[in-house]
PDB file of C-alpha atoms and ligand atoms in Angstrom:
ATOM      1  CA  MET Z   1    -200.279 198.681-200.530  1.00 52.00           C
ATOM      2  CA  LYS Z   2    -196.938 196.894-200.745  1.00 57.00           C
ATOM      3  CA  ARG Z   3    -197.677 195.775-204.286  1.00 60.00           C
ATOM      4  CA  THR Z   4    -198.633 199.326-205.277  1.00 60.00           C
ATOM      5  CA  CYS Z   5    -195.319 200.585-203.931  1.00 58.00           C
ATOM      6  CA  ILE Z   6    -193.392 197.927-205.834  1.00 59.00           C
ATOM      7  CA  ASN Z   7    -195.290 198.737-209.042  1.00 60.00           C
ATOM      8  CA  LEU Z   8    -194.578 202.406-208.531  1.00 59.00           C
ATOM      9  CA  LEU Z   9    -190.901 201.682-207.967  1.00 57.00           C
ATOM     10  CA  LEU Z  10    -190.763 199.591-211.149  1.00 51.00           C
ATOM     11  CA  LEU Z  11    -192.432 202.406-213.050  1.00 54.00           C
ATOM     12  CA  VAL Z  12    -189.927 204.952-211.738  1.00 53.00           C
ATOM     13  CA  CYS Z  13    -186.986 202.651-212.533  1.00 47.00           C
ATOM     14  CA  GLY Z  14    -188.376 202.055-216.028  1.00 48.00           C
ATOM     15  CA  SER Z  15    -188.754 205.789-216.607  1.00 50.00           C
ATOM     16  CA  LEU Z  16    -185.231 206.433-215.345  1.00 50.00           C
ATOM     17  CA  ALA Z  17    -183.873 203.729-217.662  1.00 48.00           C
ATOM     18  CA  ALA Z  18    -185.695 205.351-220.568  1.00 50.00           C
ATOM     19  CA  LEU Z  19    -184.308 208.749-219.527  1.00 55.00           C
ATOM     20  CA  ALA Z  20    -180.810 207.324-219.474  1.00 76.00           C
ATOM     21  CA  GLN Z  21    -181.093 206.368-223.126  1.00 91.00           C
ATOM     22  CA  PRO Z  22    -179.020 208.594-225.383  1.00 97.00           C
ATOM     23  CA  ARG Z  23    -181.055 210.710-227.763  1.00 98.00           C
ATOM     24  CA  VAL Z  24    -180.693 210.503-231.522  1.00 98.00           C
ATOM     25  CA  VAL Z  25    -179.358 213.360-233.630  1.00 98.00           C
ATOM     26  CA  ALA Z  26    -179.392 212.853-237.397  1.00 98.00           C
ATOM     27  CA  HIS Z  27    -176.046 214.056-238.822  1.00 98.00           C
ATOM     28  CA  ARG Z  28    -176.767 216.500-241.665  1.00 98.00           C
ATOM     29  CA  GLY Z  29    -180.361 215.316-241.448  1.00 98.00           C
ATOM     30  CA  HIS Z  30    -181.706 211.895-242.384  1.00 98.00           C
ATOM     31  CA  TRP Z  31    -180.076 211.709-245.780  1.00 98.00           C
ATOM     32  CA  ARG Z  32    -179.309 208.027-246.399  1.00 97.00           C
ATOM     33  CA  THR Z  33    -182.799 207.498-247.715  1.00 97.00           C
ATOM     34  CA  ASP Z  34    -184.747 208.009-250.955  1.00 97.00           C
ATOM     35  CA  GLY Z  35    -185.359 211.600-252.008  1.00 98.00           C
ATOM     36  CA  SER Z  36    -182.917 213.024-249.485  1.00 98.00           C
ATOM     37  CA  ALA Z  37    -179.464 214.606-249.530  1.00 98.00           C
ATOM     38  CA  GLN Z  38    -177.148 215.935-246.817  1.00 98.00           C
ATOM     39  CA  ASN Z  39    -178.364 219.246-245.400  1.00 98.00           C
ATOM     40  CA  SER Z  40    -181.397 219.333-247.667  1.00 98.00           C
ATOM     41  CA  ILE Z  41    -184.730 220.558-246.377  1.00 98.00           C
ATOM     42  CA  ALA Z  42    -186.026 217.046-247.087  1.00 98.00           C
ATOM     43  CA  SER Z  43    -183.359 215.618-244.763  1.00 98.00           C
ATOM     44  CA  PHE Z  44    -184.731 217.624-241.832  1.00 98.00           C
ATOM     45  CA  ARG Z  45    -188.294 216.604-242.640  1.00 98.00           C
ATOM     46  CA  LYS Z  46    -187.268 212.959-242.852  1.00 98.00           C
ATOM     47  CA  ALA Z  47    -185.376 213.124-239.544  1.00 98.00           C
ATOM     48  CA  ALA Z  48    -188.462 214.626-237.917  1.00 98.00           C
ATOM     49  CA  GLU Z  49    -190.752 212.042-239.508  1.00 97.00           C
ATOM     50  CA  LEU Z  50    -188.481 209.308-238.218  1.00 97.00           C
ATOM     51  CA  GLY Z  51    -188.882 210.719-234.699  1.00 97.00           C
ATOM     52  CA  CYS Z  52    -185.294 211.851-234.157  1.00 98.00           C
ATOM     53  CA  TYR Z  53    -184.673 213.996-231.097  1.00 98.00           C
ATOM     54  CA  GLY Z  54    -182.750 216.423-233.270  1.00 98.00           C
ATOM     55  CA  SER Z  55    -181.339 217.043-236.705  1.00 98.00           C
ATOM     56  CA  GLU Z  56    -177.956 218.610-237.319  1.00 98.00           C
ATOM     57  CA  PHE Z  57    -177.110 220.957-240.207  1.00 98.00           C
ATOM     58  CA  ASP Z  58    -174.276 223.263-241.264  1.00 98.00           C
ATOM     59  CA  VAL Z  59    -174.414 226.971-241.978  1.00 98.00           C
ATOM     60  CA  TRP Z  60    -172.150 229.151-244.120  1.00 98.00           C
ATOM     61  CA  MET Z  61    -172.460 232.777-245.111  1.00 98.00           C
ATOM     62  CA  THR Z  62    -172.018 233.786-248.759  1.00 98.00           C
ATOM     63  CA  ALA Z  63    -169.785 236.712-249.798  1.00 98.00           C
ATOM     64  CA  ASP Z  64    -172.788 239.059-249.796  1.00 98.00           C
ATOM     65  CA  GLY Z  65    -174.018 237.945-246.392  1.00 98.00           C
ATOM     66  CA  VAL Z  66    -176.684 235.320-247.099  1.00 98.00           C
ATOM     67  CA  PRO Z  67    -176.704 232.386-244.644  1.00 98.00           C
ATOM     68  CA  VAL Z  68    -177.023 229.075-246.502  1.00 98.00           C
ATOM     69  CA  VAL Z  69    -177.268 225.475-245.344  1.00 98.00           C
ATOM     70  CA  PHE Z  70    -174.397 223.416-246.722  1.00 98.00           C
ATOM     71  CA  HIS Z  71    -171.535 221.351-245.343  1.00 98.00           C
ATOM     72  CA  ASP Z  72    -168.469 221.750-247.528  1.00 98.00           C
ATOM     73  CA  ALA Z  73    -166.482 224.952-247.938  1.00 98.00           C
ATOM     74  CA  THR Z  74    -166.943 224.619-251.699  1.00 98.00           C
ATOM     75  CA  MET Z  75    -169.979 223.778-253.810  1.00 97.00           C
ATOM     76  CA  ASP Z  76    -169.362 222.457-257.318  1.00 96.00           C
ATOM     77  CA  GLY Z  77    -165.807 223.785-257.065  1.00 97.00           C
ATOM     78  CA  ILE Z  78    -166.649 227.321-255.932  1.00 97.00           C
ATOM     79  CA  LYS Z  79    -166.003 228.631-252.454  1.00 98.00           C
ATOM     80  CA  VAL Z  80    -169.285 229.381-250.699  1.00 98.00           C
ATOM     81  CA  GLU Z  81    -167.808 232.053-248.440  1.00 98.00           C
ATOM     82  CA  ASP Z  82    -166.337 233.978-251.389  1.00 98.00           C
ATOM     83  CA  THR Z  83    -169.273 233.719-253.772  1.00 98.00           C
ATOM     84  CA  MET Z  84    -172.370 235.856-254.171  1.00 98.00           C
ATOM     85  CA  TYR Z  85    -175.631 234.124-253.337  1.00 98.00           C
ATOM     86  CA  ALA Z  86    -177.002 234.858-256.831  1.00 98.00           C
ATOM     87  CA  GLU Z  87    -174.234 232.660-258.227  1.00 98.00           C
ATOM     88  CA  LEU Z  88    -174.968 229.804-255.838  1.00 98.00           C
ATOM     89  CA  MET Z  89    -178.750 229.814-255.755  1.00 97.00           C
ATOM     90  CA  ASN Z  90    -179.215 227.720-258.867  1.00 96.00           C
ATOM     91  CA  HIS Z  91    -176.869 224.975-257.729  1.00 97.00           C
ATOM     92  CA  ARG Z  92    -178.643 221.809-256.690  1.00 98.00           C
ATOM     93  CA  LEU Z  93    -178.136 219.218-253.980  1.00 98.00           C
ATOM     94  CA  GLY Z  94    -178.038 215.498-254.697  1.00 97.00           C
ATOM     95  CA  ASN Z  95    -181.832 215.169-254.394  1.00 98.00           C
ATOM     96  CA  GLY Z  96    -182.542 217.971-256.855  1.00 98.00           C
ATOM     97  CA  GLU Z  97    -183.295 220.648-254.238  1.00 98.00           C
ATOM     98  CA  TYR Z  98    -181.739 224.058-254.755  1.00 98.00           C
ATOM     99  CA  LEU Z  99    -179.145 225.116-252.184  1.00 98.00           C
ATOM    100  CA  PRO Z 100    -181.338 226.171-249.236  1.00 98.00           C
ATOM    101  CA  THR Z 101    -180.920 229.506-247.543  1.00 98.00           C
ATOM    102  CA  LEU Z 102    -181.034 229.307-243.761  1.00 98.00           C
ATOM    103  CA  GLN Z 103    -184.332 231.157-243.860  1.00 98.00           C
ATOM    104  CA  GLN Z 104    -185.917 228.622-246.227  1.00 98.00           C
ATOM    105  CA  TYR Z 105    -184.560 225.762-244.142  1.00 98.00           C
ATOM    106  CA  LEU Z 106    -185.752 227.165-240.808  1.00 98.00           C
ATOM    107  CA  GLN Z 107    -189.186 227.979-242.200  1.00 98.00           C
ATOM    108  CA  GLU Z 108    -189.680 224.283-242.934  1.00 97.00           C
ATOM    109  CA  THR Z 109    -188.603 223.272-239.418  1.00 98.00           C
ATOM    110  CA  VAL Z 110    -191.306 225.379-237.754  1.00 98.00           C
ATOM    111  CA  ARG Z 111    -194.047 222.785-238.206  1.00 97.00           C
ATOM    112  CA  TRP Z 112    -191.912 219.885-236.952  1.00 98.00           C
ATOM    113  CA  LYS Z 113    -192.180 220.912-233.336  1.00 97.00           C
ATOM    114  CA  ASP Z 114    -190.795 217.721-231.804  1.00 97.00           C
ATOM    115  CA  CYS Z 115    -187.442 217.778-233.571  1.00 98.00           C
ATOM    116  CA  ARG Z 116    -184.652 219.958-232.215  1.00 98.00           C
ATOM    117  CA  LEU Z 117    -182.402 221.957-234.475  1.00 98.00           C
ATOM    118  CA  VAL Z 118    -178.700 221.384-234.049  1.00 98.00           C
ATOM    119  CA  MET Z 119    -177.195 224.278-235.968  1.00 98.00           C
ATOM    120  CA  GLU Z 120    -173.492 224.156-236.759  1.00 98.00           C
ATOM    121  CA  ILE Z 121    -171.880 227.516-237.466  1.00 98.00           C
ATOM    122  CA  LYS Z 122    -168.949 226.853-239.780  1.00 98.00           C
ATOM    123  CA  PRO Z 123    -165.649 228.584-238.999  1.00 98.00           C
ATOM    124  CA  HIS Z 124    -165.294 231.516-241.388  1.00 98.00           C
ATOM    125  CA  ARG Z 125    -162.293 233.521-242.548  1.00 97.00           C
ATOM    126  CA  THR Z 126    -162.581 236.064-239.755  1.00 98.00           C
ATOM    127  CA  PRO Z 127    -164.322 236.237-236.365  1.00 98.00           C
ATOM    128  CA  GLU Z 128    -166.214 239.280-237.681  1.00 98.00           C
ATOM    129  CA  ARG Z 129    -167.785 237.222-240.440  1.00 98.00           C
ATOM    130  CA  GLU Z 130    -168.790 234.559-237.921  1.00 98.00           C
ATOM    131  CA  SER Z 131    -170.358 237.197-235.679  1.00 98.00           C
ATOM    132  CA  ARG Z 132    -172.258 238.663-238.617  1.00 98.00           C
ATOM    133  CA  LEU Z 133    -173.578 235.227-239.572  1.00 98.00           C
ATOM    134  CA  ILE Z 134    -174.557 234.474-235.979  1.00 98.00           C
ATOM    135  CA  ASP Z 135    -176.410 237.796-235.662  1.00 98.00           C
ATOM    136  CA  MET Z 136    -178.511 236.865-238.693  1.00 98.00           C
ATOM    137  CA  ALA Z 137    -179.012 233.228-237.690  1.00 98.00           C
ATOM    138  CA  MET Z 138    -180.115 234.093-234.154  1.00 98.00           C
ATOM    139  CA  LYS Z 139    -182.470 236.776-235.456  1.00 98.00           C
ATOM    140  CA  LEU Z 140    -184.128 234.249-237.777  1.00 98.00           C
ATOM    141  CA  VAL Z 141    -184.394 231.704-234.971  1.00 98.00           C
ATOM    142  CA  ARG Z 142    -186.001 234.298-232.717  1.00 98.00           C
ATOM    143  CA  GLU Z 143    -188.415 235.582-235.366  1.00 98.00           C
ATOM    144  CA  LEU Z 144    -189.583 232.071-236.223  1.00 98.00           C
ATOM    145  CA  GLY Z 145    -190.115 231.169-232.561  1.00 98.00           C
ATOM    146  CA  LEU Z 146    -187.418 228.492-232.616  1.00 98.00           C
ATOM    147  CA  GLU Z 147    -185.285 229.693-229.691  1.00 98.00           C
ATOM    148  CA  ASP Z 148    -186.381 226.915-227.327  1.00 97.00           C
ATOM    149  CA  ARG Z 149    -185.725 224.231-229.935  1.00 98.00           C
ATOM    150  CA  THR Z 150    -182.327 225.322-231.225  1.00 98.00           C
ATOM    151  CA  ASP Z 151    -178.912 224.097-230.096  1.00 98.00           C
ATOM    152  CA  TYR Z 152    -175.786 225.744-231.501  1.00 98.00           C
ATOM    153  CA  ILE Z 153    -172.521 223.968-232.185  1.00 98.00           C
ATOM    154  CA  SER Z 154    -169.221 225.089-233.701  1.00 98.00           C
ATOM    155  CA  PHE Z 155    -165.548 224.287-234.126  1.00 98.00           C
ATOM    156  CA  SER Z 156    -164.929 227.994-233.683  1.00 98.00           C
ATOM    157  CA  ILE Z 157    -164.532 228.933-230.038  1.00 98.00           C
ATOM    158  CA  HIS Z 158    -165.193 232.536-231.010  1.00 98.00           C
ATOM    159  CA  ALA Z 159    -168.553 231.508-232.487  1.00 98.00           C
ATOM    160  CA  CYS Z 160    -169.469 229.525-229.357  1.00 98.00           C
ATOM    161  CA  LYS Z 161    -168.573 232.397-227.028  1.00 98.00           C
ATOM    162  CA  TYR Z 162    -170.343 234.953-229.199  1.00 98.00           C
ATOM    163  CA  ILE Z 163    -173.583 232.936-229.252  1.00 98.00           C
ATOM    164  CA  HIS Z 164    -173.443 232.593-225.462  1.00 98.00           C
ATOM    165  CA  GLU Z 165    -172.792 236.307-225.088  1.00 98.00           C
ATOM    166  CA  LYS Z 166    -175.758 237.175-227.301  1.00 98.00           C
ATOM    167  CA  ASN Z 167    -178.119 234.772-225.559  1.00 98.00           C
ATOM    168  CA  PRO Z 168    -176.855 233.347-222.256  1.00 98.00           C
ATOM    169  CA  LYS Z 169    -179.824 230.950-222.234  1.00 97.00           C
ATOM    170  CA  ALA Z 170    -178.893 229.361-225.567  1.00 98.00           C
ATOM    171  CA  MET Z 171    -177.594 225.789-225.663  1.00 98.00           C
ATOM    172  CA  VAL Z 172    -174.063 225.998-227.073  1.00 98.00           C
ATOM    173  CA  ALA Z 173    -171.599 223.148-227.469  1.00 98.00           C
ATOM    174  CA  PHE Z 174    -168.012 223.198-228.722  1.00 98.00           C
ATOM    175  CA  LEU Z 175    -167.070 220.652-231.399  1.00 98.00           C
ATOM    176  CA  GLY Z 176    -163.293 220.832-231.348  1.00 97.00           C
ATOM    177  CA  GLY Z 177    -162.588 218.034-228.876  1.00 96.00           C
ATOM    178  CA  GLU Z 178    -159.418 219.473-227.355  1.00 96.00           C
ATOM    179  CA  ILE Z 179    -160.858 221.577-224.545  1.00 98.00           C
ATOM    180  CA  GLU Z 180    -161.564 219.885-221.224  1.00 98.00           C
ATOM    181  CA  PRO Z 181    -165.071 220.067-219.729  1.00 98.00           C
ATOM    182  CA  LYS Z 182    -164.209 222.402-216.860  1.00 98.00           C
ATOM    183  CA  GLU Z 183    -162.868 225.021-219.264  1.00 98.00           C
ATOM    184  CA  ILE Z 184    -166.003 224.717-221.391  1.00 98.00           C
ATOM    185  CA  LYS Z 185    -168.116 225.210-218.289  1.00 98.00           C
ATOM    186  CA  ALA Z 186    -166.042 228.226-217.251  1.00 98.00           C
ATOM    187  CA  MET Z 187    -166.773 229.838-220.636  1.00 98.00           C
ATOM    188  CA  GLY Z 188    -170.477 229.509-219.924  1.00 98.00           C
ATOM    189  CA  LEU Z 189    -171.097 226.963-222.693  1.00 98.00           C
ATOM    190  CA  THR Z 190    -173.664 224.218-222.074  1.00 98.00           C
ATOM    191  CA  GLY Z 191    -172.101 221.193-223.681  1.00 98.00           C
ATOM    192  CA  ILE Z 192    -169.348 219.307-225.435  1.00 98.00           C
ATOM    193  CA  ASP Z 193    -170.025 217.782-228.824  1.00 98.00           C
ATOM    194  CA  TYR Z 194    -166.847 215.826-229.485  1.00 98.00           C
ATOM    195  CA  HIS Z 195    -165.595 213.278-231.965  1.00 98.00           C
ATOM    196  CA  LEU Z 196    -165.673 209.776-230.528  1.00 97.00           C
ATOM    197  CA  ALA Z 197    -161.842 209.696-230.516  1.00 97.00           C
ATOM    198  CA  ALA Z 198    -161.815 212.515-227.923  1.00 98.00           C
ATOM    199  CA  PHE Z 199    -163.717 210.307-225.462  1.00 97.00           C
ATOM    200  CA  GLU Z 200    -161.446 207.355-226.216  1.00 96.00           C
ATOM    201  CA  LYS Z 201    -158.484 209.574-225.369  1.00 97.00           C
ATOM    202  CA  HIS Z 202    -160.163 211.128-222.314  1.00 98.00           C
ATOM    203  CA  PRO Z 203    -162.774 208.673-221.001  1.00 97.00           C
ATOM    204  CA  GLU Z 204    -162.879 210.632-217.725  1.00 97.00           C
ATOM    205  CA  TRP Z 205    -164.369 213.607-219.590  1.00 98.00           C
ATOM    206  CA  LEU Z 206    -167.751 211.832-219.669  1.00 97.00           C
ATOM    207  CA  GLU Z 207    -167.934 211.817-215.881  1.00 97.00           C
ATOM    208  CA  ASP Z 208    -166.384 215.297-215.594  1.00 98.00           C
ATOM    209  CA  ALA Z 209    -168.983 216.702-217.973  1.00 98.00           C
ATOM    210  CA  LYS Z 210    -171.818 215.064-216.039  1.00 97.00           C
ATOM    211  CA  ARG Z 211    -170.557 216.437-212.745  1.00 98.00           C
ATOM    212  CA  LEU Z 212    -170.412 219.912-214.266  1.00 98.00           C
ATOM    213  CA  GLY Z 213    -173.903 219.601-215.717  1.00 98.00           C
ATOM    214  CA  LEU Z 214    -172.715 219.764-219.330  1.00 98.00           C
ATOM    215  CA  GLU Z 215    -174.591 218.007-222.094  1.00 98.00           C
ATOM    216  CA  VAL Z 216    -172.498 215.418-223.953  1.00 98.00           C
ATOM    217  CA  ASN Z 217    -172.913 214.730-227.652  1.00 98.00           C
ATOM    218  CA  VAL Z 218    -170.638 212.327-229.575  1.00 98.00           C
ATOM    219  CA  TRP Z 219    -170.087 212.297-233.350  1.00 98.00           C
ATOM    220  CA  THR Z 220    -170.143 210.661-235.813  1.00 98.00           C
ATOM    221  CA  VAL Z 221    -171.100 207.188-234.723  1.00 98.00           C
ATOM    222  CA  ASP Z 222    -172.134 204.867-237.540  1.00 98.00           C
ATOM    223  CA  GLY Z 223    -172.613 201.135-237.989  1.00 97.00           C
ATOM    224  CA  GLU Z 224    -174.224 198.678-235.603  1.00 97.00           C
ATOM    225  CA  GLN Z 225    -171.157 197.888-233.514  1.00 98.00           C
ATOM    226  CA  GLY Z 226    -170.238 201.511-232.847  1.00 98.00           C
ATOM    227  CA  LEU Z 227    -173.812 202.529-232.166  1.00 98.00           C
ATOM    228  CA  ARG Z 228    -174.337 199.692-229.682  1.00 97.00           C
ATOM    229  CA  HIS Z 229    -171.069 200.545-227.936  1.00 97.00           C
ATOM    230  CA  HIS Z 230    -171.843 204.247-227.570  1.00 97.00           C
ATOM    231  CA  ALA Z 231    -175.488 203.658-226.673  1.00 96.00           C
ATOM    232  CA  ALA Z 232    -174.226 201.653-223.694  1.00 95.00           C
ATOM    233  CA  LEU Z 233    -171.636 204.223-222.550  1.00 94.00           C
ATOM    234  CA  LYS Z 234    -172.599 206.024-219.381  1.00 94.00           C
ATOM    235  CA  GLY Z 235    -172.674 209.786-219.611  1.00 95.00           C
ATOM    236  CA  ILE Z 236    -173.535 210.246-223.277  1.00 97.00           C
ATOM    237  CA  ASP Z 237    -176.674 212.314-223.768  1.00 98.00           C
ATOM    238  CA  LEU Z 238    -176.766 212.503-227.536  1.00 98.00           C
ATOM    239  CA  ILE Z 239    -175.386 210.433-230.381  1.00 98.00           C
ATOM    240  CA  THR Z 240    -174.934 212.119-233.741  1.00 98.00           C
ATOM    241  CA  THR Z 241    -175.156 209.557-236.508  1.00 98.00           C
ATOM    242  CA  ASN Z 242    -175.614 209.073-240.234  1.00 98.00           C
ATOM    243  CA  ASP Z 243    -177.698 205.991-239.330  1.00 98.00           C
ATOM    244  CA  PRO Z 244    -180.502 207.456-237.199  1.00 98.00           C
ATOM    245  CA  GLN Z 245    -182.930 204.706-238.138  1.00 98.00           C
ATOM    246  CA  LEU Z 246    -180.538 201.969-237.051  1.00 98.00           C
ATOM    247  CA  LEU Z 247    -179.773 203.739-233.763  1.00 98.00           C
ATOM    248  CA  MET Z 248    -183.478 204.083-233.033  1.00 97.00           C
ATOM    249  CA  GLN Z 249    -183.959 200.372-233.657  1.00 97.00           C
ATOM    250  CA  ILE Z 250    -181.083 199.573-231.289  1.00 96.00           C
ATOM    251  CA  LEU Z 251    -182.436 201.869-228.563  1.00 96.00           C
ATOM    252  CA  GLY Z 252    -185.953 200.512-229.064  1.00 93.00           C
ATOM    253  CA  SER Z 253    -184.773 196.937-228.581  1.00 86.00           C
ATOM    254  CA  ARG Z 254    -183.007 197.906-225.322  1.00 78.00           C
ATOM    255  CA  GLN Z 255    -186.154 199.169-223.633  1.00 65.00           C
TER     256      GLN Z 255
HETATM  257 MG1   MG Q   1    -171.851 219.501-239.143  1.00 62.31          MG
END
């Protein structure tokens, strides 16, 4: 009986240790690998194949209101926000893929059920344009049955608040790094997704966020030293990295 109890205790402790491990989010997908490119559909597939907890990607809206997945404000020298989709659609990413629309991108994610979507809404010229983009993005997410698997992030506080207002159950984290956890909580948001420098400046925010029940994501942590350091920090739930494979190896060796 005693031995059974001890074994059970060890099992519980082991499970808790595994739970305490930060989860891996591939930054702009898993793109540092053959056949991939940042924010390509292939980069999501490769992050999912690798077994990442989630894959992050960036969303802009073209001048005529088409949501597209891309990071920079400009593509091949033209501003995405000010350009018609028809002008952008034939531009290619580094791996040869055409610029994906959000719809094309999300359609691919449907079959990768174990990988969360971390959707970054880029700050647009006006709050109205952000709201319009969010309306379309959330509609697509709902129609494709992805609501339970999608986390939203943004540097725009308007975008974060608007997403929360539209769906109070949605996971929404602010990226900006300058707002303290209790204010984030008061806005109804579910997490902070801050640059690693924000936690160096305010190490107490990790504990504050935990106490408030906020999810903590840190970006962008690359290289073995940084990944090991952040993987060992108490209070970090998610690490966003360009090296998801390396982080998974590090976490695997810690178990
Ligand atoms: Mg991003």
